[in-house]
XYZ file of C-alpha atoms in Angstrom:
178
model
C 39.804 174.323 83.004
C 41.908 173.048 86.119
C 41.650 176.307 87.940
C 37.852 176.535 87.122
C 37.443 173.122 88.811
C 39.461 173.965 91.762
C 37.166 177.039 92.094
C 34.095 175.009 91.694
C 35.021 172.689 94.384
C 35.671 175.739 96.607
C 32.550 177.559 95.808
C 30.678 174.413 96.632
C 32.625 173.927 99.908
C 31.579 177.451 100.789
C 27.822 176.665 100.013
C 27.852 173.556 102.210
C 29.552 175.683 105.050
C 26.575 177.996 104.963
C 24.587 175.141 106.019
C 26.419 172.946 108.208
C 29.612 172.629 110.389
C 33.032 171.958 108.796
C 33.438 168.712 110.887
C 30.280 167.345 108.886
C 31.343 168.324 105.549
C 32.951 165.265 103.724
C 34.779 164.603 100.526
C 32.000 162.417 99.526
C 29.576 165.076 99.647
C 31.669 167.529 97.771
C 32.316 165.095 94.859
C 28.555 164.324 94.581
C 27.682 168.073 94.574
C 30.173 168.911 92.092
C 29.529 165.726 90.303
C 33.190 164.852 89.967
C 35.422 161.965 90.570
C 37.325 161.337 93.928
C 40.310 161.483 91.673
C 39.630 164.853 90.437
C 39.043 166.113 93.917
C 42.488 164.870 95.203
C 44.157 166.146 92.218
C 43.184 169.728 93.383
C 43.174 169.172 97.196
C 44.676 166.852 99.594
C 41.605 166.852 102.085
C 38.559 169.021 103.409
C 41.128 171.341 105.293
C 42.998 172.170 102.208
C 39.853 173.066 100.495
C 39.067 175.335 103.384
C 42.516 177.011 103.550
C 42.478 177.578 99.890
C 38.875 178.806 99.836
C 39.760 181.343 102.732
C 43.065 182.431 101.472
C 41.378 183.233 98.012
C 38.806 185.236 99.824
C 41.142 187.103 102.102
C 43.419 188.102 98.880
C 40.407 189.634 97.366
C 39.676 191.445 100.698
C 43.175 192.779 100.789
C 43.112 194.005 97.284
C 39.775 195.772 97.712
C 41.077 197.406 101.194
C 44.170 198.568 99.084
C 42.038 200.085 96.394
C 39.869 201.830 98.747
C 39.469 205.788 98.687
C 40.632 206.137 102.290
C 41.316 204.128 105.604
C 37.759 204.116 106.763
C 36.537 202.797 103.408
C 39.359 200.089 103.684
C 38.473 199.272 107.307
C 34.757 199.032 106.159
C 35.898 196.227 103.680
C 37.043 194.185 106.559
C 33.792 194.695 108.510
C 31.667 193.973 105.579
C 33.632 190.724 104.971
C 33.045 189.553 108.611
C 29.424 190.626 108.250
C 29.109 188.873 104.814
C 30.575 185.626 105.924
C 29.394 185.744 109.665
C 27.427 182.363 109.484
C 30.360 180.567 108.056
C 32.792 182.157 110.563
C 30.560 181.286 113.498
C 30.747 177.673 112.252
C 34.354 177.830 111.866
C 34.746 179.501 115.230
C 33.669 176.004 116.751
C 35.891 173.967 114.656
C 39.301 172.104 115.152
C 40.915 174.647 112.553
C 39.662 177.973 113.908
C 43.327 178.787 114.910
C 44.211 178.542 111.278
C 41.279 180.542 110.107
C 41.866 183.214 112.414
C 45.706 183.304 111.406
C 44.758 183.937 107.822
C 42.484 186.660 108.697
C 45.091 188.188 110.724
C 47.547 187.878 107.896
C 45.313 189.697 105.554
C 44.821 192.621 107.933
C 48.544 192.697 108.435
C 49.158 193.062 104.730
C 46.719 196.078 104.726
C 48.377 197.497 107.781
C 51.984 197.200 106.223
C 50.912 199.166 103.204
C 49.411 202.027 105.447
C 52.421 202.139 107.433
C 55.015 202.024 104.703
C 55.456 205.786 104.592
C 55.259 206.406 108.427
C 57.527 203.728 110.042
C 60.757 205.029 108.661
C 60.009 208.394 110.819
C 59.638 206.103 113.887
C 63.123 204.605 113.972
C 61.892 201.165 114.789
C 63.713 197.902 113.966
C 62.041 195.594 111.275
C 61.430 193.205 114.269
C 59.673 195.842 116.371
C 57.596 196.962 113.183
C 56.502 193.304 112.476
C 55.341 192.792 116.212
C 53.574 196.183 116.132
C 51.660 195.162 112.898
C 50.892 191.850 114.073
C 49.674 193.277 117.560
C 47.216 195.738 115.634
C 46.139 193.080 113.094
C 45.226 190.674 116.015
C 43.426 193.414 117.738
C 41.504 194.355 114.695
C 40.401 190.901 113.809
C 39.496 190.379 117.613
C 37.217 193.349 117.592
C 35.589 192.558 114.376
C 35.053 188.931 115.572
C 33.577 190.056 118.920
C 31.079 192.156 117.162
C 30.167 189.460 114.629
C 26.450 189.098 115.639
C 26.141 192.650 117.244
C 22.933 194.077 115.284
C 23.108 197.258 117.476
C 26.689 198.173 116.511
C 27.373 201.562 115.236
C 29.627 200.643 112.481
C 30.766 204.092 111.611
C 31.661 204.888 115.061
C 33.624 201.366 115.423
C 35.467 202.120 112.155
C 36.621 205.485 113.269
C 37.683 204.017 116.531
C 39.688 201.227 114.969
C 41.290 204.036 112.550
C 42.223 206.203 115.409
C 43.877 203.251 117.211
C 45.806 202.274 114.147
C 46.955 205.763 113.342
C 48.067 206.047 116.972
C 45.579 208.840 117.872
C 43.741 206.941 120.476
C 45.639 206.385 123.956
C 44.936 207.562 127.326
C 46.225 211.198 127.760
C 45.751 212.043 124.034
């Protein structure tokens, strides 16, 4: 029951975020919409930002799982593009918020988890230190998230082409001179 209430609060928060900026969403709005007491809200969350972080982490964990279960790299990358497309309205609202840095970081973390799984068998052949691998994965994750967010509103985007380009970059097959 407790986890159900936490999920209900998070889902209600997500619905509100579709309609208004995060800076305008209040605890009072959430407790009224959920028909819960203030005490119940604070039992599950510290504040609105805690709700945001929990909601986004939950969504990105599902995203990572789906990407890891995908049949191939293109299908996995498509999961990330679909996530950005599906949540574009919320993400656009968050871009302008004070907490954008944390949200972007959570998305980068999710992509990095996927990239670590993809790279597991290949990294040992490269003779890189653990630190070098972490920097490389972070670099690719930041780049991928940046590209996805850059195209968030691009209705003319050739998604298949972009996904193939991202895959080639990740796999080290796109570099001047290749």
